[in-house]
Short mmCIF file of C-alpha atoms in Angstrom, two decimals:
data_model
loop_
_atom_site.label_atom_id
_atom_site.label_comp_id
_atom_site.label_asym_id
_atom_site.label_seq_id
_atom_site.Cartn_x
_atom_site.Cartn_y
_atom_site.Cartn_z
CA UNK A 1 10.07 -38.90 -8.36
CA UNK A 2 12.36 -41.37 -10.17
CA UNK A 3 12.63 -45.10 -8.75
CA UNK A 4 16.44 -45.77 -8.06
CA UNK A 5 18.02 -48.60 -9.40
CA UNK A 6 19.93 -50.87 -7.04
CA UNK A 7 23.82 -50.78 -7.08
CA UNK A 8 25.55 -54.60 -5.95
CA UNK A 9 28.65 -55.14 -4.68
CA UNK A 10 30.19 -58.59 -3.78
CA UNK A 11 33.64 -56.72 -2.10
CA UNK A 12 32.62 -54.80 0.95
CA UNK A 13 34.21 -53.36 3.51
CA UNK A 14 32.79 -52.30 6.61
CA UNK A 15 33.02 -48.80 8.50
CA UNK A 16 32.33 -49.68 12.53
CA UNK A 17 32.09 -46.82 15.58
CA UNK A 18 31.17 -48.63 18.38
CA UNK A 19 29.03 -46.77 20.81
CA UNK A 20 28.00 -44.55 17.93
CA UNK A 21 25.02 -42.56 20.04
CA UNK A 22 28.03 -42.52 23.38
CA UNK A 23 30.74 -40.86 21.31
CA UNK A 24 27.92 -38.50 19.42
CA UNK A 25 27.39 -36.78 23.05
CA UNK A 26 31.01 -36.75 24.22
CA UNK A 27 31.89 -34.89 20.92
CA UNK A 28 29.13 -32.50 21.49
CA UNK A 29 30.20 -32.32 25.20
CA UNK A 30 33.67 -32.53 25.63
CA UNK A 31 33.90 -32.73 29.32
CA UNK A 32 31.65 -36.34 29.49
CA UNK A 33 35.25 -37.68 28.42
CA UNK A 34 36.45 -37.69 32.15
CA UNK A 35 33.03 -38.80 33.45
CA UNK A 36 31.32 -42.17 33.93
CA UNK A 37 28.51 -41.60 31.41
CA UNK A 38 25.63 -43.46 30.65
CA UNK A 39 22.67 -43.06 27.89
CA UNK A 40 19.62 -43.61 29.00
CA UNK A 41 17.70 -45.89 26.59
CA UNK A 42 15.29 -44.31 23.91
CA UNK A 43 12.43 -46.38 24.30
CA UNK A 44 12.67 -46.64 28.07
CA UNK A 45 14.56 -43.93 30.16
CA UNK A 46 14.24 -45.64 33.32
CA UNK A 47 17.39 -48.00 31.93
CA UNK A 48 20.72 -47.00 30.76
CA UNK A 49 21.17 -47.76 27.14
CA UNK A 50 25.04 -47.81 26.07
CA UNK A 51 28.02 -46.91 28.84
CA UNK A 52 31.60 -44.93 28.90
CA UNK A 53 34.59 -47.45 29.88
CA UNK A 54 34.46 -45.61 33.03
CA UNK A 55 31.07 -46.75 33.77
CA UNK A 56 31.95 -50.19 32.74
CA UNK A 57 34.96 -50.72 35.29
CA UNK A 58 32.35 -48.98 38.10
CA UNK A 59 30.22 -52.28 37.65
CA UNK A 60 27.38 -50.66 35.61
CA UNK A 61 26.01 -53.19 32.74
CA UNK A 62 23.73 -52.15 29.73
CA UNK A 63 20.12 -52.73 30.56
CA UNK A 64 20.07 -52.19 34.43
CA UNK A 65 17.61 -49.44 35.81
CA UNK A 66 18.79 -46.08 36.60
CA UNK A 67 18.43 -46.67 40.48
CA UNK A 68 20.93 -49.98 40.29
CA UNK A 69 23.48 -47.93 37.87
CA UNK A 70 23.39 -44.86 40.07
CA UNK A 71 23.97 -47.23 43.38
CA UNK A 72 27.08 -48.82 41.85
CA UNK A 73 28.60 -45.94 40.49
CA UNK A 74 27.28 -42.26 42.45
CA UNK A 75 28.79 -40.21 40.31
CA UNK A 76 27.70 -41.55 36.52
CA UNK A 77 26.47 -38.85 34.56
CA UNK A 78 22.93 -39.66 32.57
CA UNK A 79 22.33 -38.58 29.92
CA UNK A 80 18.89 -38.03 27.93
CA UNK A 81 19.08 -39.81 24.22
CA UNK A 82 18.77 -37.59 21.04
CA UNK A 83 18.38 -39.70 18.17
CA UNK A 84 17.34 -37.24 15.64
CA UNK A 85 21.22 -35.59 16.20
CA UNK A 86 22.45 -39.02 16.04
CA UNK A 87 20.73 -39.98 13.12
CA UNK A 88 21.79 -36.18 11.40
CA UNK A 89 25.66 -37.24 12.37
CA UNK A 90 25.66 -40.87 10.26
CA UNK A 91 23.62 -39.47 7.73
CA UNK A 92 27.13 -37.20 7.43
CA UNK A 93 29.31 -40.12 7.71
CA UNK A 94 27.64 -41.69 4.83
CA UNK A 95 27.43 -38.89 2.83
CA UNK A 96 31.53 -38.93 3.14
CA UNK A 97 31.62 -42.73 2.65
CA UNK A 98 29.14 -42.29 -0.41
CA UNK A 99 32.21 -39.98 -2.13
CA UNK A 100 34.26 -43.17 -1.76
CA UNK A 101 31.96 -45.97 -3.78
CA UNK A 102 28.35 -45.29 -5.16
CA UNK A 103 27.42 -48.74 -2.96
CA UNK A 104 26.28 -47.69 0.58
CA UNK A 105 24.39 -49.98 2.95
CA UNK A 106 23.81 -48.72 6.68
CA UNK A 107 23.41 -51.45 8.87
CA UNK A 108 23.20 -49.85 12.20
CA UNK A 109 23.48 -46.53 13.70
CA UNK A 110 27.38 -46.43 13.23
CA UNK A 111 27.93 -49.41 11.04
CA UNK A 112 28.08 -49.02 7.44
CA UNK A 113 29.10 -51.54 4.39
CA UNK A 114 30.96 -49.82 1.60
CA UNK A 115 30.72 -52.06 -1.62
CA UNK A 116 34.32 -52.11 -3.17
CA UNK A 117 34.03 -53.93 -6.59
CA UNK A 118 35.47 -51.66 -8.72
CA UNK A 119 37.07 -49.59 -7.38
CA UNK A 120 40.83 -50.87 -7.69
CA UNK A 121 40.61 -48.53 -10.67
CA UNK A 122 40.12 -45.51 -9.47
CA UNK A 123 42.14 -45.92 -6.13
CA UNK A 124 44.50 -49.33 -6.42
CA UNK A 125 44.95 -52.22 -4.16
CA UNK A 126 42.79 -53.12 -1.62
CA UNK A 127 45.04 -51.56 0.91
CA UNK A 128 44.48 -47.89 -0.91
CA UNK A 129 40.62 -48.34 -1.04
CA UNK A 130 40.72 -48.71 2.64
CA UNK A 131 43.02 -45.41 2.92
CA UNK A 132 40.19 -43.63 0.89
CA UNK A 133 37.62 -44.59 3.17
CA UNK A 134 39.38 -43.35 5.81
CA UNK A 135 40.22 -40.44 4.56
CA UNK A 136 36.38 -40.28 3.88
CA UNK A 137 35.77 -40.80 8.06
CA UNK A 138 38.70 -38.20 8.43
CA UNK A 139 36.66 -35.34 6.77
CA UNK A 140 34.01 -36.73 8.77
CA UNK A 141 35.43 -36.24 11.90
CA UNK A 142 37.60 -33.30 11.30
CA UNK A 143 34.61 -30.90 9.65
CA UNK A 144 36.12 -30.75 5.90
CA UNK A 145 34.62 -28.34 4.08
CA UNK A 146 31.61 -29.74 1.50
CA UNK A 147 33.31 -28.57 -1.22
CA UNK A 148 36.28 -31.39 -0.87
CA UNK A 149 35.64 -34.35 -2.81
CA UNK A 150 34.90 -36.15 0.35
CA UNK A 151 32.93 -33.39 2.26
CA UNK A 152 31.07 -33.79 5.71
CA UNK A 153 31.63 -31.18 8.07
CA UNK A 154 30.24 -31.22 12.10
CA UNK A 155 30.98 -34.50 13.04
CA UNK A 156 33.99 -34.80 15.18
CA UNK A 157 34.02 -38.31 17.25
CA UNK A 158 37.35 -39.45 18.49
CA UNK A 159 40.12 -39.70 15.92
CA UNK A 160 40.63 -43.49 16.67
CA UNK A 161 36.85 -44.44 16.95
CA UNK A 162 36.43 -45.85 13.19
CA UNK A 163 37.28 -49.60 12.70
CA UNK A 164 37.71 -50.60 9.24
CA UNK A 165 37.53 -53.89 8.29
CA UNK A 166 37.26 -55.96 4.36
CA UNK A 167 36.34 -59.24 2.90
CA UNK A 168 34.41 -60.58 0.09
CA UNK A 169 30.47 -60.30 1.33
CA UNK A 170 29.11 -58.37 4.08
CA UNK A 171 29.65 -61.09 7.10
CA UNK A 172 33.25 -61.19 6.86
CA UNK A 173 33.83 -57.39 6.55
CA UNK A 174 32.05 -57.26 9.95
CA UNK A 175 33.85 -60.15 11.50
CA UNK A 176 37.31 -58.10 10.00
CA UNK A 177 36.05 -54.79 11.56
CA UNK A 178 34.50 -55.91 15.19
CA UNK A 179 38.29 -57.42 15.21
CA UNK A 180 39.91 -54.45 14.19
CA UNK A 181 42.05 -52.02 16.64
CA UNK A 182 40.53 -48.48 16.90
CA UNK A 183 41.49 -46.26 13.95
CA UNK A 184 43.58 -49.36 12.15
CA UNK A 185 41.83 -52.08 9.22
CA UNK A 186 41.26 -56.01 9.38
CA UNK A 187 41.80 -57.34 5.85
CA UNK A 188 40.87 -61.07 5.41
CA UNK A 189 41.70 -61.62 1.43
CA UNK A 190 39.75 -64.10 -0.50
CA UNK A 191 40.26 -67.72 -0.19
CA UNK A 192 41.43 -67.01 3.79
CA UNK A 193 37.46 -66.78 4.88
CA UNK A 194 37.04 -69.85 6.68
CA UNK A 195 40.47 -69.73 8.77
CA UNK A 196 39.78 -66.65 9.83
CA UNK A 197 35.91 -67.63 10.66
CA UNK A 198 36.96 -70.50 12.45
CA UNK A 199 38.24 -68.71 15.42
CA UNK A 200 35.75 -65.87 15.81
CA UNK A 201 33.14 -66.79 18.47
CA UNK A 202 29.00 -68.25 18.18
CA UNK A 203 27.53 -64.86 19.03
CA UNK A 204 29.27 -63.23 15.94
CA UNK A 205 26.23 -65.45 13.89
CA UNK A 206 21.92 -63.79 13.87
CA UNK A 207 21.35 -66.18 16.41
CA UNK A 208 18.43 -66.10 18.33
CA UNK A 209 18.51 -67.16 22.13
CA UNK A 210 17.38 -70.84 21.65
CA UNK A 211 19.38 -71.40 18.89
CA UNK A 212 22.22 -69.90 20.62
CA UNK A 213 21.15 -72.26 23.58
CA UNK A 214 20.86 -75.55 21.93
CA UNK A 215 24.06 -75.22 20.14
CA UNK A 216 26.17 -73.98 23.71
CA UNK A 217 24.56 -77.30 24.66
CA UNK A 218 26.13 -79.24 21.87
CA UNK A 219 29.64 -77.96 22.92
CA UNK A 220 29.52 -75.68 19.92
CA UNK A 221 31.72 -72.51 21.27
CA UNK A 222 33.32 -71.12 17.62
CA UNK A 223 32.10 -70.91 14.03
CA UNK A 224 34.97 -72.98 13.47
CA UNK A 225 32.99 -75.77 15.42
CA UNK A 226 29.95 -75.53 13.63
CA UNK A 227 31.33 -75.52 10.76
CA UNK A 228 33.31 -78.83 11.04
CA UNK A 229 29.62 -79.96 11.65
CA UNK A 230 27.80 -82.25 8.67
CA UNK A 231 25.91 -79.54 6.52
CA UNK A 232 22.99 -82.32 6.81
CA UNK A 233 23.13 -82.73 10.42
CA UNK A 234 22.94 -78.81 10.92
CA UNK A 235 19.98 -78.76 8.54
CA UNK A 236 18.46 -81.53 9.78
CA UNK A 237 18.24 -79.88 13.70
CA UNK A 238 17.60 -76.14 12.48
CA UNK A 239 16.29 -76.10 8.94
CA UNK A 240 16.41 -73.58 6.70
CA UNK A 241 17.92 -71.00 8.95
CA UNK A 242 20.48 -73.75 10.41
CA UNK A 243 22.05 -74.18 6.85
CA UNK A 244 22.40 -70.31 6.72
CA UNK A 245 23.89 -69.95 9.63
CA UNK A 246 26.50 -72.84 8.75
CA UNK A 247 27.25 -71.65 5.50
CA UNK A 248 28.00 -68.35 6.46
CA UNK A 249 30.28 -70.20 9.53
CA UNK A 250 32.09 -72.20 6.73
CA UNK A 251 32.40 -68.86 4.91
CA UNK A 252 30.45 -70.29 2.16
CA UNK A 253 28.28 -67.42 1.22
CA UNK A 254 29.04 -63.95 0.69
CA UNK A 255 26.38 -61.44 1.02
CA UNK A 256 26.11 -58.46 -1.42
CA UNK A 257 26.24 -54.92 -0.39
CA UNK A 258 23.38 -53.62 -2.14
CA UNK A 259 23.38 -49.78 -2.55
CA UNK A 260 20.62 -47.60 -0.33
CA UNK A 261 17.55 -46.37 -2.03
CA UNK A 262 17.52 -43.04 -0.71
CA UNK A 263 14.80 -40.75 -2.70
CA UNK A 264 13.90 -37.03 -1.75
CA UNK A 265 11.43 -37.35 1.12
CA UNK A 266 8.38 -35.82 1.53
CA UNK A 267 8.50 -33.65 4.93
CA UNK A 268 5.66 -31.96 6.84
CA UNK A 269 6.66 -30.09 9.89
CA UNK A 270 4.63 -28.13 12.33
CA UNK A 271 5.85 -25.76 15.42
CA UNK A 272 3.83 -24.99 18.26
CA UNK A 273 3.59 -22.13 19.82
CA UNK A 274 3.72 -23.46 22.87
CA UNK A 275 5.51 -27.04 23.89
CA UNK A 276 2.83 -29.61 23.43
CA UNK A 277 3.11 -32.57 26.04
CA UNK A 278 -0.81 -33.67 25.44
CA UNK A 279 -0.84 -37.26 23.68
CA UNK A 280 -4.08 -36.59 22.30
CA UNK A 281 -2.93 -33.44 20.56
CA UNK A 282 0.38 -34.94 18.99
CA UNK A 283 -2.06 -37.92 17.96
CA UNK A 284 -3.94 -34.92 15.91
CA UNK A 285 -0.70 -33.22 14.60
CA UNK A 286 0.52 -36.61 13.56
CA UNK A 287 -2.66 -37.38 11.39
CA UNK A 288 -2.92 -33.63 10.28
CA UNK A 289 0.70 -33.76 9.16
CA UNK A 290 0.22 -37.21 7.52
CA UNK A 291 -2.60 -35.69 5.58
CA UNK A 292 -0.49 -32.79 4.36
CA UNK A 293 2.04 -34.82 3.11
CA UNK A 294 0.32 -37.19 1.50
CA UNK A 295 -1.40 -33.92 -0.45
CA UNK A 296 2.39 -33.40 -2.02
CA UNK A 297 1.93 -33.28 -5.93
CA UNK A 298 5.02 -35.69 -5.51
CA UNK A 299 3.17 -38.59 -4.14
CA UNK A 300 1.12 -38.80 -6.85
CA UNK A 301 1.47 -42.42 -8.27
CA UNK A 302 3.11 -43.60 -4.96
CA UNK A 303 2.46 -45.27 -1.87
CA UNK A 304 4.05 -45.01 0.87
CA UNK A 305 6.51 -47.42 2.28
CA UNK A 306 8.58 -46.13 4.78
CA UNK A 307 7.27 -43.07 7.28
CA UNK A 308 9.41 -41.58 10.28
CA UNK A 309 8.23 -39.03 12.84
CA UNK A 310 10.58 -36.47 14.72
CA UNK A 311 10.31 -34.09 17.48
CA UNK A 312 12.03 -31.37 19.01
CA UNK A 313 11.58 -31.18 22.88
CA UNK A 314 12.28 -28.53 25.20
CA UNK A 315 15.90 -28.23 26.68
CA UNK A 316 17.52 -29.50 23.00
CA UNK A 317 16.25 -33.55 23.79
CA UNK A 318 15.06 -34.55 20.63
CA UNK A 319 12.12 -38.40 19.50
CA UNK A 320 12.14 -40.02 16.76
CA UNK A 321 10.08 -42.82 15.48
CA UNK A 322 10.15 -45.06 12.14
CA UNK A 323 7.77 -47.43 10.66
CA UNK A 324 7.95 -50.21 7.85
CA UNK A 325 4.81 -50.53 6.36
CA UNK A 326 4.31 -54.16 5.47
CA UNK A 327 1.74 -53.01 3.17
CA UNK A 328 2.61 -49.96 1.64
CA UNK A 329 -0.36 -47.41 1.27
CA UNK A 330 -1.57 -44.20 0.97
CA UNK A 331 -4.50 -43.85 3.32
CA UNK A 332 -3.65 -41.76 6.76
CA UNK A 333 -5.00 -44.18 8.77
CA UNK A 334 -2.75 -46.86 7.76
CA UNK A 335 0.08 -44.95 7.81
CA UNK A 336 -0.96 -43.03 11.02
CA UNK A 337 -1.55 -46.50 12.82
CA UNK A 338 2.11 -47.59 13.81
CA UNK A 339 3.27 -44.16 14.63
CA UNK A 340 0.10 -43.67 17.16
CA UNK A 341 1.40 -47.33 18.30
CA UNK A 342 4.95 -46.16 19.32
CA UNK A 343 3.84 -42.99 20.33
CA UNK A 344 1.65 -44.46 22.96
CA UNK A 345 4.68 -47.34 23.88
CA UNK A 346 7.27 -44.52 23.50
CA UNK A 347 6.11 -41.23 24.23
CA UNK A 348 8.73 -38.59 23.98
CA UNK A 349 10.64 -37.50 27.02
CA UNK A 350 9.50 -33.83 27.38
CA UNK A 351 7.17 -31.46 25.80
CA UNK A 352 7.29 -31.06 22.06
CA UNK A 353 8.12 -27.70 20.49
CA UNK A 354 8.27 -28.58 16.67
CA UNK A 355 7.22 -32.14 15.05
CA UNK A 356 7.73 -33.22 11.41
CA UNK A 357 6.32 -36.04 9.26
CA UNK A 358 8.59 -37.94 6.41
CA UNK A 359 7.90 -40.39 3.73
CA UNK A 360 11.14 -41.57 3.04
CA UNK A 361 10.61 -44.73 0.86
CA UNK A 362 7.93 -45.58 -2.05
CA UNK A 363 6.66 -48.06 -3.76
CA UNK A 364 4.38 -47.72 -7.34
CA UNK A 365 1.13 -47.34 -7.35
CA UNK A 366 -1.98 -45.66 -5.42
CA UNK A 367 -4.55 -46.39 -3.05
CA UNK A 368 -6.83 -46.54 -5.75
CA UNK A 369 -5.24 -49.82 -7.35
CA UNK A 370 -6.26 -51.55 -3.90
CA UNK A 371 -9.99 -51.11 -5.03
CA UNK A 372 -9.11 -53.61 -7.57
CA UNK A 373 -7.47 -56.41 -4.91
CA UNK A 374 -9.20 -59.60 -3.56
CA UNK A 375 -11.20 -59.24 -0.90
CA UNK A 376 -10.05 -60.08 2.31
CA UNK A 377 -11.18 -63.26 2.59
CA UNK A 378 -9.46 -64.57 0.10
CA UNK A 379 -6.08 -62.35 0.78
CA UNK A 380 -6.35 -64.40 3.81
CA UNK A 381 -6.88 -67.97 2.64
CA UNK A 382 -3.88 -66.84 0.04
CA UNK A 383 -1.66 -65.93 3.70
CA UNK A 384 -2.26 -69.71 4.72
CA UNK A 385 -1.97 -71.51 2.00
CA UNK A 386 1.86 -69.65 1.33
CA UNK A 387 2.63 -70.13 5.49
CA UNK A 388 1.09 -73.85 4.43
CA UNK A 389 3.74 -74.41 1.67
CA UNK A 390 6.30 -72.79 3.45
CA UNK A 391 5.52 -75.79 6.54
CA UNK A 392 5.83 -78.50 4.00
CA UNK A 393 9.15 -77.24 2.45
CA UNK A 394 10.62 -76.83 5.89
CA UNK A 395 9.22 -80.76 6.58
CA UNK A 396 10.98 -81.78 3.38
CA UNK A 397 13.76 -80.25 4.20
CA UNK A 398 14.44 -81.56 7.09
CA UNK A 399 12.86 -85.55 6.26
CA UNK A 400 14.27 -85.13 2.68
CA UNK A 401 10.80 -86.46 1.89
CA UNK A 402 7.49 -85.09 1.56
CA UNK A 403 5.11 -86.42 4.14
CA UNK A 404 2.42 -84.32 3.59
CA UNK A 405 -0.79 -84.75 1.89
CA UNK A 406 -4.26 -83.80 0.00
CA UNK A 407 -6.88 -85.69 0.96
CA UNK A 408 -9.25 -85.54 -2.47
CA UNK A 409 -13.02 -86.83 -3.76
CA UNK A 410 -12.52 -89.17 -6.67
CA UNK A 411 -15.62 -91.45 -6.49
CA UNK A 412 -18.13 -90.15 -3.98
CA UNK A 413 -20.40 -92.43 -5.28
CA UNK A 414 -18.69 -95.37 -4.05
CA UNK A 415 -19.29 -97.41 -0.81
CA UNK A 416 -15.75 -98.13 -0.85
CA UNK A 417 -13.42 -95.08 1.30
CA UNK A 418 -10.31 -96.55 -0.45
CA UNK A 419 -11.95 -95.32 -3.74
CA UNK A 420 -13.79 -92.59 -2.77
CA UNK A 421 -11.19 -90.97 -1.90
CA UNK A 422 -7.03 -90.08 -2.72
CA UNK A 423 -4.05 -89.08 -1.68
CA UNK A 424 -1.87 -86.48 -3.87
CA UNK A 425 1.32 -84.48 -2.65
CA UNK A 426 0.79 -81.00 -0.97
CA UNK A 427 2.94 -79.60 -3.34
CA UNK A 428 1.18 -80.72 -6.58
#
């Protein structure tokens, strides 16, 4: 197992299919297409998840309970979630997009950034990179063959579901896409950034609710608006992540596309002979399976940074699971810990017939290097004194001086406090 090198690029352009997981069903069920249809959500079925247009004009809203959605609208049609099959369908879209540019970044189920630096030479203008990539989504959708140069066959959403949209940096491409019609492109050339930023709306920024809030009560309705704000005066009221968020409303900053890692995974899989609905006994597979796959001669000289779990339930529903491990590692426990965690918040909707383990991400090294770590103790007291010095840049930045302070022995002998003791910057 080789360690991939990461691919940049600053031009991006971003593939969009709204209502990825909706449109996954109505292609594998054609007749949904005349129905009010919701999705019920994956992590909890009693609410509907993402809704057809039909739904929509019925009343029905994204995050009411099934009881509410069904009393508006009798005759929606639920539908259980299967996010392994949605995850096996974008894997195929970016397997065709990945034919187009060696720089792909998903974002979301559905949402993809294709870096485009480059690649005027083997297509042309910017106008014939964007015909490529759709021509990539075409095969998609249309079940090419995988020998065509842009391959990916079994996906079939609605011809006009793609949105394309381009710009210089990741932001803008999705600003250029969420604008675009279904099935057409959104180019925003460089230099044009900011007038076309000024007229897209706040929520288009990461904005969490109280930031969100507290600039709604400044009057602040467009990017445009905040970004006719002081720089200073932004900083000043949100700190570090207010001068993000104006810079990327000025379209000041362009964020790279930065290729996927995407290794060969390590996969242990397990059917039962009969569907399994205990928790206790998928708690057992999951560690058994864990085990097994961290036996793989591959692993050797890796820890693991990334693990999913997947299961196949009776009736064709499918669960699936992922975990980041903030420290990457190869004892089961560890691993096993966040999986039991979601299993117990999330259990799967129906008894499980086959269940599979993946490491899908690594980083160097082995458990055994941990043996040679800080105790800790002292991996603690290094946690504060970082969140410490994190504090006093975020003070600074806002103050633009330090106000912070050691408080240090210099003559304990002395009956004097003003020189027994001193003052020296945090930061020094």
């Amino acid at each position: 197992m080789t360690r991939p090198t990461h691919l940049t690029s600053d031009g991006a352009a971003c593939c969009w299919i709204p209502l990825f997981p909706l449109r996954c069903e109505t292609a594998r069920q054609p007749e949904l297409a005349s129905l009010p249809v919701a999705l019920v959500g994956p992590d909890d079925t009693r609410r509907v998840w993402q809704l057809s247009s039909l739904a929509r004009h019925a009343g029905v809203k994204p995050g009411m309970t099934v009881s509410q959605a069904i009393g508006l609208c009798p005759a929606l049609k639920l539908c259980e979630p299967d996010p392994v099959h949605y995850d096996a369908q974008f894997s195929r879209l970016l397997t065709a997009l990945g034919q187009v540019s060696p720089v792909i970044e998903p974002a979301e189920l559905g949402r993809a950034y294709v870096g485009t630096d480059g690649l005027e030479r083997l297509y042309g203008s910017v106008e014939q990179i964007i015909e490529a990539i759709k021509r990539g989504t075409r095969n998609a959708e249309c079940g090419t063959a995988e020998e065509s140069p842009l391959a990916c066959s079994a996906f079939r959403p609605p011809r006009s579901a793609f949105r394309v949209g381009w710009g210089i940096g990741k932001f803008v491409s999705w600003m250029a896409a969420s604008r675009a019609k279904p099935g057409a492109a959104v180019i925003v050339r460089s230099g044009e950034e900011g007038k076309f930023l000024a007229a897209q709306p706040l929520a288009a920024l990461p904005l969490d609710s109280d930031t969100h809030r507290r600039l709604r009560q400044l009057g602040i309705r467009t990017l445009g608006a905040l970004a006719a704000l002081p720089e200073e005066a932004v900083v000043s009221q949100f700190g570090r992540a207010g001068r993000r968020l104006w810079l990327l409303a000025a379209g000041r900053i362009a964020e790279r596309v930065v290729g996927r890692v995407a290794p060969e995974p390590i996969v242990a899989a397990l059917a039962f002979f009969s569907a399994v609905g205990e928790r206790e006994l998928l708690v057992h597979a999951l560690d058994r399976l864990i085990e097994r796959a961290l036996r793989d001669p591959r692993r050797s000289g890796w820890r693991v940074q990334v693990v999913r779990a997947r299961a196949e339930l009776e009736h064709g529903a499918s669960w699936l699971v992922e975990a980041t491990l903030k420290d990457p590692s190869a004892d089961r426990a560890r691993i096993a810990a966040p999986l039991t965690t979601q299993l117990e918040r999330s259990p799967p909707a129906g008894a499980v017939e086959r269940l599979v383990v993946e490491f899908t991400a690594f980083v160097p090294g082995t458990a055994e290097l941990q043996l040679f770590a800080r105790d800790a103790q002292a991996a603690a007291r290094a946690g504060r004194r970082r969140a410490l010095r994190s504090a006093a840049q975020e003070i600074k930045l806002r103050l633009k001086r330090s106000l912070l302070y050691h408080v240090i022995e210099v003559q304990p002998w002395s009956r004097l406090p003003e020189r027994r003791y001193a003052l020296i910057d945090f930061e020094t």
